[in-house]
XYZ file of C-alpha atoms in Angstrom:
492
model
C -3.544 43.046 -3.063
C -4.471 40.964 -0.022
C -2.678 41.659 3.250
C -2.206 39.017 5.951
C -4.238 39.611 9.063
C -2.508 40.457 12.319
C -0.627 37.432 13.647
C -0.905 35.611 10.301
C 2.324 35.066 8.418
C 2.419 35.646 4.696
C 3.291 32.660 2.565
C 6.932 32.685 1.526
C 7.688 33.733 -2.024
C 7.321 30.803 -4.413
C 5.147 28.782 -2.029
C 1.785 27.700 -3.430
C -0.946 29.482 -1.396
C -3.399 26.675 -2.253
C -1.112 23.875 -1.122
C -3.337 22.711 1.753
C -6.391 22.438 -0.484
C -4.142 20.697 -2.975
C -3.242 18.216 -0.240
C -6.939 17.343 0.070
C -7.029 16.469 -3.635
C -3.791 14.476 -3.450
C -5.037 12.573 -0.383
C -8.359 11.836 -2.102
C -6.597 10.359 -5.121
C -4.210 8.320 -2.960
C -7.119 6.972 -0.910
C -8.841 5.834 -4.105
C -5.729 3.997 -5.310
C -4.967 2.307 -1.986
C -8.475 1.222 -1.072
C -8.919 -0.369 -4.503
C -6.366 -2.978 -3.425
C -8.893 -4.310 -0.884
C -12.357 -2.872 -1.597
C -13.265 -5.760 -3.904
C -12.125 -8.452 -1.436
C -15.416 -8.580 0.455
C -17.373 -8.215 -2.826
C -15.481 -11.071 -4.496
C -17.944 -13.888 -3.620
C -20.846 -11.908 -5.116
C -18.919 -11.037 -8.291
C -17.852 -14.665 -8.628
C -21.475 -15.853 -8.549
C -22.738 -13.187 -10.966
C -20.055 -13.684 -13.609
C -19.492 -17.422 -13.195
C -15.822 -17.080 -12.220
C -14.161 -20.341 -11.198
C -12.382 -20.772 -7.868
C -9.077 -21.098 -9.692
C -9.564 -17.828 -11.593
C -11.129 -15.636 -8.898
C -7.705 -14.490 -7.623
C -7.264 -12.541 -10.872
C -9.791 -9.946 -9.712
C -7.122 -8.952 -7.175
C -3.961 -10.033 -8.974
C -4.688 -8.273 -12.292
C -4.713 -4.954 -10.422
C -1.631 -5.540 -8.276
C 0.424 -6.977 -11.158
C -0.150 -3.989 -13.438
C 0.202 -1.516 -10.561
C 3.400 -2.935 -9.086
C 5.034 -3.764 -12.398
C 4.554 -0.357 -14.032
C 5.187 1.980 -11.077
C 8.794 2.851 -11.948
C 7.783 3.618 -15.515
C 4.867 5.732 -14.292
C 7.136 7.665 -11.928
C 9.640 8.488 -14.648
C 6.884 9.530 -17.070
C 5.636 11.937 -14.388
C 9.117 13.463 -14.146
C 9.390 13.835 -17.927
C 5.984 15.258 -18.868
C 4.941 16.950 -15.603
C 3.384 15.570 -12.449
C 0.143 17.548 -12.583
C -0.523 16.417 -16.136
C 0.085 12.732 -15.358
C -1.954 13.099 -12.144
C -5.003 14.264 -14.128
C -4.493 11.653 -16.862
C -4.217 8.960 -14.196
C -7.449 10.090 -12.535
C -9.415 10.125 -15.795
C -8.079 6.741 -16.867
C -8.720 5.208 -13.438
C -12.323 6.436 -13.486
C -12.897 5.011 -16.977
C -11.407 1.633 -16.035
C -13.543 1.539 -12.869
C -16.716 2.219 -14.841
C -15.756 -0.539 -17.290
C -15.224 -2.989 -14.434
C -18.505 -2.089 -12.782
C -20.338 -2.773 -16.039
C -18.496 -6.085 -16.645
C -20.597 -8.838 -18.212
C -17.911 -11.536 -18.175
C -14.930 -12.626 -16.122
C -12.478 -11.542 -18.824
C -14.010 -8.081 -18.997
C -13.641 -7.668 -15.236
C -10.042 -8.944 -15.243
C -9.150 -6.556 -18.085
C -10.741 -3.591 -16.327
C -8.861 -4.335 -13.128
C -5.572 -4.546 -15.050
C -6.373 -1.205 -16.706
C -7.026 0.277 -13.261
C -3.558 -0.885 -12.243
C -1.969 0.746 -15.298
C -3.456 4.156 -14.501
C -2.790 3.729 -10.771
C 0.895 3.268 -11.658
C 0.824 6.743 -13.227
C -1.362 8.330 -10.556
C 0.288 7.151 -7.314
C 3.848 8.434 -7.915
C 2.481 11.691 -9.331
C 0.474 12.226 -6.135
C 3.393 11.603 -3.770
C 5.851 13.699 -5.806
C 3.371 16.596 -5.964
C 3.151 16.409 -2.188
C 6.938 16.271 -1.793
C 7.499 19.324 -4.016
C 4.585 21.348 -2.576
C 5.644 21.128 1.080
C 9.284 22.027 1.701
C 9.023 23.807 5.061
C 9.944 21.221 7.748
C 6.977 21.924 10.016
C 4.413 21.946 7.205
C 6.058 18.916 5.648
C 5.576 16.934 8.852
C 1.854 17.726 8.982
C 1.328 17.023 5.278
C 3.142 13.700 5.358
C 1.315 12.760 8.562
C -1.982 13.072 6.686
C -0.602 11.242 3.656
C 0.838 8.463 5.816
C -2.504 8.031 7.569
C -4.270 7.693 4.209
C -1.678 5.282 2.810
C -1.701 3.139 5.947
C -5.433 3.068 6.596
C -6.691 3.049 2.996
C -6.693 -0.741 2.795
C -8.724 -1.044 6.003
C -11.107 1.668 4.774
C -11.512 -0.436 1.621
C -12.870 -3.306 3.725
C -15.389 -1.002 5.425
C -16.634 0.629 2.221
C -16.613 -2.701 0.375
C -18.747 -4.292 3.077
C -21.294 -1.475 3.074
C -21.587 -1.300 -0.719
C -21.819 -5.072 -1.131
C -24.467 -5.552 1.537
C -26.705 -2.555 0.762
C -26.179 -2.072 -3.016
C -24.176 -4.674 -4.950
C -20.575 -5.588 -5.760
C -20.485 -3.384 -8.884
C -20.589 -0.256 -6.739
C -17.210 -1.211 -5.277
C -15.906 -0.124 -8.712
C -18.453 2.550 -9.621
C -17.656 4.466 -6.415
C -14.316 5.525 -7.939
C -15.999 7.554 -10.689
C -17.420 10.415 -8.565
C -14.260 10.477 -6.443
C -12.097 10.820 -9.558
C -14.326 13.523 -11.060
C -14.051 15.642 -7.909
C -10.294 15.102 -7.822
C -9.848 16.078 -11.497
C -11.627 19.427 -11.072
C -9.768 20.042 -7.837
C -6.413 19.225 -9.455
C -7.015 21.544 -12.405
C -7.901 24.430 -10.113
C -5.622 23.918 -7.108
C -2.454 21.994 -7.952
C 0.719 23.688 -9.169
C 3.720 21.988 -10.715
C 6.965 22.719 -12.456
C 7.049 21.894 -16.184
C 8.334 18.471 -17.144
C 11.831 17.933 -18.503
C 11.035 18.003 -22.225
C 14.669 17.548 -23.263
C 14.970 14.193 -21.477
C 14.185 10.862 -23.096
C 12.564 7.795 -21.624
C 14.905 4.907 -20.862
C 13.130 2.254 -22.976
C 15.561 -0.662 -22.272
C 15.398 0.167 -18.560
C 11.598 0.258 -18.688
C 11.463 -3.168 -20.373
C 13.961 -4.762 -17.973
C 12.676 -3.144 -14.768
C 8.960 -3.515 -15.442
C 9.453 -7.012 -16.834
C 11.380 -8.094 -13.753
C 8.803 -6.700 -11.325
C 5.891 -8.229 -13.245
C 7.628 -11.629 -13.382
C 8.270 -11.673 -9.632
C 4.793 -10.374 -8.779
C 3.246 -13.005 -11.071
C 5.405 -15.689 -9.472
C 4.125 -14.763 -6.019
C 0.520 -14.689 -7.234
C 0.827 -18.178 -8.768
C 2.675 -19.573 -5.737
C -0.499 -19.169 -3.730
C -2.339 -21.774 -5.825
C 0.467 -23.846 -7.403
C 2.934 -24.045 -4.519
C 6.447 -22.688 -4.151
C 8.182 -25.626 -5.844
C 6.065 -25.539 -9.012
C 8.301 -25.265 -12.140
C 6.294 -22.343 -13.539
C 6.598 -20.408 -10.265
C 10.336 -21.045 -10.068
C 10.754 -20.041 -13.724
C 9.052 -16.693 -13.138
C 11.133 -16.023 -10.027
C 14.329 -16.837 -11.910
C 13.324 -14.685 -14.877
C 12.434 -11.811 -12.556
C 15.780 -11.957 -10.759
C 17.719 -12.085 -14.052
C 15.773 -9.143 -15.482
C 16.244 -7.039 -12.331
C 19.987 -7.775 -12.225
C 20.198 -6.730 -15.872
C 18.140 -3.637 -15.000
C 20.605 -2.645 -12.262
C 23.551 -3.177 -14.617
C 21.911 -1.059 -17.310
C 20.963 1.766 -14.938
C 24.652 2.294 -14.153
C 25.374 2.794 -17.859
C 22.279 4.491 -19.323
C 22.596 8.178 -20.208
C 19.137 8.942 -18.726
C 18.312 6.002 -16.455
C 14.784 5.070 -15.452
C 15.921 4.758 -11.799
C 19.086 6.756 -11.043
C 21.136 4.515 -8.765
C 21.992 7.326 -6.341
C 18.356 7.173 -5.184
C 18.594 3.583 -3.932
C 22.263 3.825 -2.893
C 21.392 6.425 -0.276
C 21.450 4.568 3.060
C 18.411 6.273 4.577
C 16.239 5.899 1.488
C 17.203 2.249 1.096
C 16.303 1.688 4.748
C 12.923 3.367 4.246
C 12.152 1.330 1.114
C 13.024 -1.942 2.855
C 11.165 -1.036 6.064
C 8.054 -0.171 4.049
C 8.159 -3.462 2.134
C 8.560 -5.544 5.309
C 5.815 -3.650 7.162
C 3.364 -4.184 4.297
C 4.169 -7.917 4.182
C 2.881 -8.240 7.742
C -0.052 -5.859 7.279
C -1.472 -7.477 4.123
C -1.104 -10.930 5.666
C -3.116 -9.689 8.644
C -5.867 -8.284 6.390
C -6.192 -11.589 4.552
C -6.432 -13.757 7.668
C -8.669 -11.448 9.692
C -11.155 -11.057 6.824
C -11.664 -14.816 6.589
C -11.481 -15.308 10.361
C -14.223 -12.769 11.047
C -16.538 -13.887 8.231
C -15.973 -17.648 8.082
C -15.040 -18.576 11.670
C -16.971 -15.977 13.694
C -19.801 -15.600 11.137
C -19.686 -11.810 10.716
C -21.613 -10.143 7.882
C -19.698 -8.098 5.247
C -20.658 -4.820 6.961
C -19.766 -6.082 10.428
C -16.434 -7.373 9.090
C -15.653 -4.015 7.532
C -16.552 -2.136 10.712
C -14.384 -4.519 12.742
C -11.368 -2.984 10.970
C -12.429 0.580 11.920
C -10.343 0.708 15.153
C -7.264 -0.215 13.105
C -7.953 2.698 10.752
C -8.494 5.156 13.610
C -5.298 4.012 15.333
C -3.262 4.487 12.123
C -4.630 8.013 11.699
C -3.838 8.911 15.321
C -0.341 7.443 15.075
C 0.405 9.328 11.849
C -1.174 12.728 12.445
C -1.104 13.138 16.229
C 2.136 11.390 17.181
C 4.534 11.045 14.240
C 3.674 14.373 12.602
C 4.200 16.214 15.911
C 7.442 14.464 16.888
C 9.299 13.979 13.607
C 10.686 17.523 13.520
C 12.348 16.988 16.900
C 13.531 13.364 16.831
C 15.381 11.148 14.321
C 12.992 9.127 12.101
C 14.183 5.768 13.434
C 13.095 6.684 16.969
C 9.546 6.556 15.600
C 9.945 3.713 13.110
C 11.583 1.179 15.458
C 8.993 1.513 18.285
C 6.282 1.508 15.609
C 7.355 -1.872 14.278
C 7.734 -3.248 17.817
C 4.186 -2.115 18.653
C 2.870 -3.743 15.474
C 4.717 -6.964 16.309
C 3.222 -7.009 19.824
C -0.263 -6.642 18.340
C 0.351 -9.601 16.061
C 1.630 -11.673 19.008
C -1.765 -11.191 20.684
C -3.433 -12.580 17.540
C -1.356 -15.756 17.722
C -3.580 -16.726 20.676
C -6.745 -16.778 18.507
C -9.135 -19.733 18.791
C -12.378 -20.653 17.040
C -14.258 -18.880 19.851
C -12.111 -15.808 20.545
C -13.869 -12.661 21.743
C -13.454 -9.605 19.505
C -13.466 -7.044 22.318
C -10.905 -8.671 24.582
C -8.536 -10.220 22.040
C -8.941 -8.932 18.474
C -9.567 -5.266 19.295
C -6.416 -4.709 21.430
C -4.313 -6.336 18.719
C -5.774 -4.095 15.996
C -5.180 -0.967 18.088
C -1.522 -1.851 18.689
C -1.053 -2.708 15.006
C -2.631 0.574 13.937
C -0.568 2.741 16.266
C 2.589 0.946 15.172
C 1.855 1.398 11.484
C 0.948 5.053 12.020
C 4.246 5.690 13.794
C 6.133 4.011 10.932
C 4.483 5.090 7.671
C 4.686 8.844 8.143
C 8.478 9.047 8.757
C 9.071 6.511 5.973
C 7.296 8.673 3.381
C 8.844 11.915 4.638
C 12.408 10.565 4.880
C 12.373 8.652 1.588
C 11.363 11.755 -0.389
C 13.413 14.341 1.529
C 16.190 16.147 -0.337
C 15.361 14.615 -3.732
C 15.936 16.781 -6.808
C 12.631 17.839 -8.441
C 13.473 15.928 -11.639
C 13.793 12.710 -9.586
C 10.825 13.133 -7.250
C 8.469 11.097 -9.421
C 10.696 8.041 -9.665
C 11.558 8.247 -5.947
C 7.864 8.315 -5.098
C 7.327 5.385 -7.465
C 10.021 3.409 -5.636
C 8.212 3.914 -2.303
C 4.961 2.736 -3.896
C 6.754 -0.201 -5.509
C 7.992 -1.289 -2.076
C 4.355 -1.255 -0.924
C 3.066 -3.296 -3.854
C 5.889 -5.841 -3.752
C 5.377 -6.182 0.010
C 1.653 -6.713 -0.496
C 2.217 -9.433 -3.108
C 4.816 -11.219 -0.975
C 2.763 -10.934 2.215
C -0.431 -12.263 0.650
C 1.223 -15.193 -1.132
C 3.888 -16.178 1.406
C 1.772 -16.030 4.550
C -1.269 -17.572 2.868
C 0.837 -20.509 1.673
C 2.225 -20.977 5.185
C -1.280 -20.840 6.660
C -2.705 -23.339 4.153
C 0.134 -25.832 4.644
C -0.058 -25.586 8.439
C -3.835 -26.059 8.390
C -3.584 -29.196 6.251
C -0.883 -30.658 8.515
C -2.943 -29.939 11.660
C -6.117 -31.496 10.247
C -4.267 -34.604 9.053
C -2.693 -35.056 12.492
C -6.016 -34.778 14.340
C -8.379 -36.700 12.050
C -9.091 -39.344 14.685
C -9.496 -36.949 17.589
C -12.916 -36.716 19.275
C -15.178 -33.942 18.000
C -16.986 -33.073 14.770
C -15.304 -32.759 11.393
C -16.549 -29.176 10.954
C -15.002 -28.117 14.255
C -11.739 -29.818 13.328
C -11.600 -27.944 10.023
C -12.224 -24.611 11.780
C -9.560 -25.407 14.371
C -7.153 -26.341 11.610
C -7.814 -23.116 9.726
C -7.269 -20.985 12.835
C -4.108 -22.945 13.666
C -2.801 -22.138 10.176
C -3.557 -18.444 10.708
C -1.688 -18.345 14.008
C 1.384 -20.063 12.528
C 1.454 -17.587 9.645
C 0.969 -14.661 12.036
C 4.055 -15.806 13.976
C 5.973 -15.472 10.700
C 4.457 -11.996 10.369
C 5.801 -11.160 13.832
C 9.260 -12.150 12.650
C 8.927 -9.908 9.578
C 7.881 -6.943 11.755
C 10.875 -7.477 14.057
C 13.142 -7.607 11.005
C 11.631 -4.290 9.840
C 12.469 -2.770 13.242
C 16.049 -4.010 12.919
C 16.396 -2.608 9.375
C 15.024 0.779 10.421
C 17.326 0.932 13.439
C 20.472 0.044 11.485
C 19.954 1.812 8.147
C 17.846 4.931 8.808
C 20.477 7.005 10.611
C 19.528 10.528 9.508
C 18.985 13.210 12.182
C 15.803 15.092 12.954
C 14.757 17.730 10.363
C 15.198 20.517 12.937
C 18.755 19.451 13.742
C 19.621 19.115 10.056
C 18.285 22.625 9.445
C 20.350 24.058 12.332
C 23.505 22.350 11.089
C 22.881 23.593 7.549
């Protein structure tokens, strides 16, 4: 029998001794899922040329993944609760690796779209399993803060890391490696999960809420599809409005059914809790602003400033570093001693101030003096926000509900990403067209006018993003009223 060394505390009874190594595996899987939302963005022009994808259809390389991912998350979370989180975690990893290999070997546009949708299906099983495994493995308040700090850093910076890796792989190998890279990551994670992760058995006596799954998943898919089509068709298009209406009707029916189902897909007490609801809404609003920023800055750096794919990816590195510092060195250290909203509200205000700096962009802005400070403020703000959101949303949840709670957090992310990309891009496009039309007879070249119009559209949309960030700060301040974990423990 091993004996703890002097000064080293023994692990409490029932605590997994391999939990920190397990966290590495969980973080690796989460990184793979998050970065796949953006890793193909920079590779998209190359894939479009190779496979002959039209401009109208190229969005489906991104949308096929986000639709399947966002629409099936609640179902994936409940399946994890029913059959066991470790089992669904491993299944999700294997399926994600297979879908990635299929996409990398794609010989047609349809094959690539199908592979990306299949990635989204398995990501919907994998992501909630990962977060619920984390929530059930770390119950000590101090360890929980550190673990969720790491997880929050991965979740917040994964999209920016995707740009960096995507740029490197596209420039020095080819676009297919943006998909192939998932295979070795998944293989390592599978072996690590089998050897290191522990989990309670699933609830074999429970049954899946099939009507709830159809209504909930159908509603989310309809709304996500509506947002994806709004980007190209416009917000007043009959098809877009029909999908929005269908999504709202299905989700209202889903809420009605969840209050009556014997074993609901999403127990209503999870979303009725004031603090959890505040965390879900804050996460969705924060991601709306963040994904809008990623979209505009990618095109601004490559098209307006002429950066290469690698240089564009590396330009996002300070944002990633700032998110990691905010999550692991600030939030993780302070959350035990302060209420979550005292981190979340300043975090959103910092992010909003960074976006305000970007509203001053021109066609000749300097990266070091204007873009870099904005990215650093955005990163610190997101790091301060994401960690307490994840920790607070999953705190105090019964083990049998941890999967669906984790899925709800991830759903807020995906819905926020879809809304942010579509809404802000539509605003930017409309503003650009209006600016160019108003200045057609101004002195100067047509090319310069187009660039100025594009940048003007970005700055208008970023102002909307500022408003969304300020709304997130307000929501966090009003709804997330729970006390610090240390104070709750003392009172208990």
